[in-house]
PDB file of C-alpha atoms in Angstrom:
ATOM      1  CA  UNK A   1      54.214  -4.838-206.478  1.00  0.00           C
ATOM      2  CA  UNK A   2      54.450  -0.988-208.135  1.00  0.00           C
ATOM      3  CA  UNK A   3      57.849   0.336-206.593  1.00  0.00           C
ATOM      4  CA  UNK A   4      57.954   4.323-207.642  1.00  0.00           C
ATOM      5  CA  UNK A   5      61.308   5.170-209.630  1.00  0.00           C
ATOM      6  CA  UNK A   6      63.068   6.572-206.400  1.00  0.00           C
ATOM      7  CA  UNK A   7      62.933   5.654-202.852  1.00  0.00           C
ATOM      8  CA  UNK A   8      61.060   8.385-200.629  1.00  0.00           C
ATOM      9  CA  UNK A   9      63.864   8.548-197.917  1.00  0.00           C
ATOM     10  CA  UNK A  10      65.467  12.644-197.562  1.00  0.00           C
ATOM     11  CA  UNK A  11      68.697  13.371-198.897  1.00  0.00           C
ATOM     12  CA  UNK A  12      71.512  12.909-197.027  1.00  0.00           C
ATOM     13  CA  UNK A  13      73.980  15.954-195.816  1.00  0.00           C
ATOM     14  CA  UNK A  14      76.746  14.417-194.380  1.00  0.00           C
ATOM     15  CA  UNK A  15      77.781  17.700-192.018  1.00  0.00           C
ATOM     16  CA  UNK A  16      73.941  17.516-190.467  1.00  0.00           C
ATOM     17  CA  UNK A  17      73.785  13.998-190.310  1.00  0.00           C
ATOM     18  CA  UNK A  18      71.130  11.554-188.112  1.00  0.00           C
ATOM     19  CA  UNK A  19      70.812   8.147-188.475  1.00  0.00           C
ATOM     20  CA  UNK A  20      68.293   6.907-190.671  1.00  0.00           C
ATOM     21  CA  UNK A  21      67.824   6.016-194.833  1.00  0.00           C
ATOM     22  CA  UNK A  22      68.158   8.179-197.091  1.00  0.00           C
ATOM     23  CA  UNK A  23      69.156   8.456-200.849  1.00  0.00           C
ATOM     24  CA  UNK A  24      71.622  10.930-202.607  1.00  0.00           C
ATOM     25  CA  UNK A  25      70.662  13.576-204.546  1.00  0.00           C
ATOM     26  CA  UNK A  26      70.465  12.469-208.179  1.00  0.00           C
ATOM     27  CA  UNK A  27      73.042  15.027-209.486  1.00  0.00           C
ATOM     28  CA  UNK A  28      75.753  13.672-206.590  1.00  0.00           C
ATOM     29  CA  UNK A  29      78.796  11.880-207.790  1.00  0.00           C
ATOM     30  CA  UNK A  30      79.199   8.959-205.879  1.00  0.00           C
ATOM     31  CA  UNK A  31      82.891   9.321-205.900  1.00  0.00           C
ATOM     32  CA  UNK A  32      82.717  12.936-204.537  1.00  0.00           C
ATOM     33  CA  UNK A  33      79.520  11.970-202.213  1.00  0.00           C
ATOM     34  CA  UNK A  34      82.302   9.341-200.469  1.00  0.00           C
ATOM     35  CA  UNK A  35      85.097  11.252-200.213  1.00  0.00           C
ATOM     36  CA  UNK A  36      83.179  13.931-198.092  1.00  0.00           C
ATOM     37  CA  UNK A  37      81.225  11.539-196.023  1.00  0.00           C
ATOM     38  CA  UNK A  38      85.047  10.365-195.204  1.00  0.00           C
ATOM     39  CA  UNK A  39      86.292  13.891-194.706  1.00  0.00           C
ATOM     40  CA  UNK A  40      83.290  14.171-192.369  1.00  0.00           C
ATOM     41  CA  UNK A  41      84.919  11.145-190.207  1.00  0.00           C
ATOM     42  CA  UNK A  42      82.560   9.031-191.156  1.00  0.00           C
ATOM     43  CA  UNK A  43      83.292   5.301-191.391  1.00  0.00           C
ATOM     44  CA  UNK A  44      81.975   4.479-194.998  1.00  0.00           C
ATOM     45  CA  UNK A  45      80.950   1.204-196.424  1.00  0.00           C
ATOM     46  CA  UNK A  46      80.364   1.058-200.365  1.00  0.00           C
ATOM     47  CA  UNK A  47      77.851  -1.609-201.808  1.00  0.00           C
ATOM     48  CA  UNK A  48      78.033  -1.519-205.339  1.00  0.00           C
ATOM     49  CA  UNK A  49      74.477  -2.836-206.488  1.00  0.00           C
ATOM     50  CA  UNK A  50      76.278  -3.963-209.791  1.00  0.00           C
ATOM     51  CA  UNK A  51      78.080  -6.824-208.146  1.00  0.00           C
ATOM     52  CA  UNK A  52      74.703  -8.013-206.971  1.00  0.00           C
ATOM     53  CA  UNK A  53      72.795 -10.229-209.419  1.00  0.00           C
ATOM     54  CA  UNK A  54      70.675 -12.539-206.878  1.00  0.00           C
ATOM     55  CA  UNK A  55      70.403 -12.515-203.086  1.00  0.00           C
ATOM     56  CA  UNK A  56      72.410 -14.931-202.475  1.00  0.00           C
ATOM     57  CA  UNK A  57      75.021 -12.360-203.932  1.00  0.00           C
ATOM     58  CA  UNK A  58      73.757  -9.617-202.006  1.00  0.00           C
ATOM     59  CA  UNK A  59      74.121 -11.661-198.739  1.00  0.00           C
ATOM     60  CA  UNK A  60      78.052 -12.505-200.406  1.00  0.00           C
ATOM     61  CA  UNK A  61      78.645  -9.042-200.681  1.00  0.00           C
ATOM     62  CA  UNK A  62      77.781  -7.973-197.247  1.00  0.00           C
ATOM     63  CA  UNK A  63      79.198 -10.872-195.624  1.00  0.00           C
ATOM     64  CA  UNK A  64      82.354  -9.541-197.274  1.00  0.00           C
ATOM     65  CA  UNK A  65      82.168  -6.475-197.000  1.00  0.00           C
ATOM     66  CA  UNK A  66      81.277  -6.166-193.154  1.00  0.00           C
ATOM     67  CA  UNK A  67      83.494  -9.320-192.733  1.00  0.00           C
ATOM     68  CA  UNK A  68      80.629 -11.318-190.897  1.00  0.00           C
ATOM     69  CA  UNK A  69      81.715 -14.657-189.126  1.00  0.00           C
ATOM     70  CA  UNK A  70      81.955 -17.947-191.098  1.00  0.00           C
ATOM     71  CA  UNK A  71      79.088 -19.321-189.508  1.00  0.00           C
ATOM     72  CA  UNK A  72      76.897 -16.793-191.630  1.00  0.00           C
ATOM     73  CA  UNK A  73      73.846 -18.448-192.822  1.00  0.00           C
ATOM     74  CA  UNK A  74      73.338 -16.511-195.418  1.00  0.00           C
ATOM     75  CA  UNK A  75      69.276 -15.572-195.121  1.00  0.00           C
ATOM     76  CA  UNK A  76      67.860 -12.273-193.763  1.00  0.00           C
ATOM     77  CA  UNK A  77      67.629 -13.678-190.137  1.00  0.00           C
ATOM     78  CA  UNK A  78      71.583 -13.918-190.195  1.00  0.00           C
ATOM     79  CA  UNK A  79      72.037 -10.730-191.964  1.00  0.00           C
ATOM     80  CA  UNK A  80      69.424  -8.984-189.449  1.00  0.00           C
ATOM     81  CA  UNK A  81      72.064 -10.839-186.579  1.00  0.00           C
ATOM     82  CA  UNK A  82      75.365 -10.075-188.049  1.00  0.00           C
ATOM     83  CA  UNK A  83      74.298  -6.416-188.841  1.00  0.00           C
ATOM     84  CA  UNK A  84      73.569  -6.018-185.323  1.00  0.00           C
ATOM     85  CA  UNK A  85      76.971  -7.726-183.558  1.00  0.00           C
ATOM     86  CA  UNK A  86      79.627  -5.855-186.034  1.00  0.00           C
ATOM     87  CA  UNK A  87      83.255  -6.689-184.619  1.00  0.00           C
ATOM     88  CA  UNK A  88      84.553  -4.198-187.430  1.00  0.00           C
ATOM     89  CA  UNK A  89      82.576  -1.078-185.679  1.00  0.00           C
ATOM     90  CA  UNK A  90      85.276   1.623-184.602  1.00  0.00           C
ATOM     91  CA  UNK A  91      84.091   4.795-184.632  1.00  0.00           C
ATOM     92  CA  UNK A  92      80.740   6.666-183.850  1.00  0.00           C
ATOM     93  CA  UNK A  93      79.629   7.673-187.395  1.00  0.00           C
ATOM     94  CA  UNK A  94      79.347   4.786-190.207  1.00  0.00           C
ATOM     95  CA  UNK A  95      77.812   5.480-193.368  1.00  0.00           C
ATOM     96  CA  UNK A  96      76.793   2.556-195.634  1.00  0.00           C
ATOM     97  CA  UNK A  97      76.550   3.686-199.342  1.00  0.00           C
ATOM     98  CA  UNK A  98      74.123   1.085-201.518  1.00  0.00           C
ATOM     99  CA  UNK A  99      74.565   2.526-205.280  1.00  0.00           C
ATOM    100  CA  UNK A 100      73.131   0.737-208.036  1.00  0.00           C
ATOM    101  CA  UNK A 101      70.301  -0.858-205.616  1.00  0.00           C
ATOM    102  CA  UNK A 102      67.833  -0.746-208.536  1.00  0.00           C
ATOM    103  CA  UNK A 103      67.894  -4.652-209.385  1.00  0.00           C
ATOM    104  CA  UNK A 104      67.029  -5.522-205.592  1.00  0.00           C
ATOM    105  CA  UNK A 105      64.425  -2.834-205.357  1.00  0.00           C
ATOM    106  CA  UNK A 106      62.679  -4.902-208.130  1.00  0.00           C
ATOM    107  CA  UNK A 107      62.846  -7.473-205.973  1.00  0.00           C
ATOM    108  CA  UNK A 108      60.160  -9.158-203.547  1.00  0.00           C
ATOM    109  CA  UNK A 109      63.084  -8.772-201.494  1.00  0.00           C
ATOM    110  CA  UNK A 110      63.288  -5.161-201.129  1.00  0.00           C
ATOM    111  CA  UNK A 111      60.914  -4.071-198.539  1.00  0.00           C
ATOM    112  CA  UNK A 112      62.539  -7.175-195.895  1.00  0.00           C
ATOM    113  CA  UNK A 113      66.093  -5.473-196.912  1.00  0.00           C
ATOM    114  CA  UNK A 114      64.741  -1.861-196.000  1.00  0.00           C
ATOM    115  CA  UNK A 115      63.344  -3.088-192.569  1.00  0.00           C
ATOM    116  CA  UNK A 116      66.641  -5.082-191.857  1.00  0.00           C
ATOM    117  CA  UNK A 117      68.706  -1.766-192.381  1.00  0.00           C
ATOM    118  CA  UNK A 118      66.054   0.127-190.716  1.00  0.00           C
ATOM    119  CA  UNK A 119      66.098  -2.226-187.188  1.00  0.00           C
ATOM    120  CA  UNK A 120      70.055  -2.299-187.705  1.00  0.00           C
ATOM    121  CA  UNK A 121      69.847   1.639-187.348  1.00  0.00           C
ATOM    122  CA  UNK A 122      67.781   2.114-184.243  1.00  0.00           C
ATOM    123  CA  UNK A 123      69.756  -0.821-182.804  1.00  0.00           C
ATOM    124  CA  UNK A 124      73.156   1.207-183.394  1.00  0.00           C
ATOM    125  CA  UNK A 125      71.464   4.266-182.036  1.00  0.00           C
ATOM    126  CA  UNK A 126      70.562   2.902-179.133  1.00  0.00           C
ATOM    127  CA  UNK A 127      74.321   2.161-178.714  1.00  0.00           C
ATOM    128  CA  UNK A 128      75.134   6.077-179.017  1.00  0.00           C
ATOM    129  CA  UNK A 129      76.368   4.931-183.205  1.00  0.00           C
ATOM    130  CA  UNK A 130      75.012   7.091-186.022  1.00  0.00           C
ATOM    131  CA  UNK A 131      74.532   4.868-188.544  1.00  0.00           C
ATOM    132  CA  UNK A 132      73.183   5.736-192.248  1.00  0.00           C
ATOM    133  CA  UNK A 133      72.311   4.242-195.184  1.00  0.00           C
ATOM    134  CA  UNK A 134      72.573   6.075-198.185  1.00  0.00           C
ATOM    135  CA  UNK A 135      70.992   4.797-201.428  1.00  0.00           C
ATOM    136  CA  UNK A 136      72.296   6.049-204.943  1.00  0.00           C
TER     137      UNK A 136
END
């Protein structure tokens, strides 16, 4: 499958900010993109897509990163789960920065990871949580 060079999500402006995907503007430092979405009192989570070489590494990395339980089976089913039952949530806005996504987006694997952090969203929403993901 043909995957066009960027995603098609909007941009995403932290100070008007609804929950959804969306990428960041290809001239946006990373580093400065996270330190606003921070001063914006966001709650920001940083996947860096260079860490991630196979999905089993992917699921690693956000086991670790969103501290799922130890029972974590490690497949999209558990990730869909654990995404949806997050302990760690303390505030009302969490942003979830993916950069360096490219290798998954290559991946057969990509569209099953956008619908996972897609149904994560609306589920948080419906809780009254703005969540985003931002892909860079």
């Amino acid at each position: 499958m043909q995957y066009p060079e960027r995603p098609t999500y909007p941009a995403f402006n932290p100070k008007a900010a609804t929950p959804g995907l969306y990428t960041l503007e290809p001239s946006e430092s990373i580093t400065t993109f996270l330190d606003v979405a921070k001063q914006a009192n966001f709650q920001v989570f940083h996947i860096e897509g260079q860490q991630i070489t196979s999905l089993d590494r992917y699921f690693q990395v956000l086991a670790d990163l969103f501290q799922f339980p130890n029972y974590f089976g490690k497949n999209w089913d558990a990730v869909a789960d654990c995404l949806m039952d997050l302990a760690w949530e303390e505030g009302d806005r969490v942003l979830i920065v993916y950069s360096n996504y490219q290798d998954l987006r290559e991946d057969r694997n990509w569209e099953v990871a956008m619908e996972v952090w897609s149904d994560a969203i609306e589920f948080w929403q419906r809780q009254g949580v703005m969540v985003a993901v931002v892909l860079g």
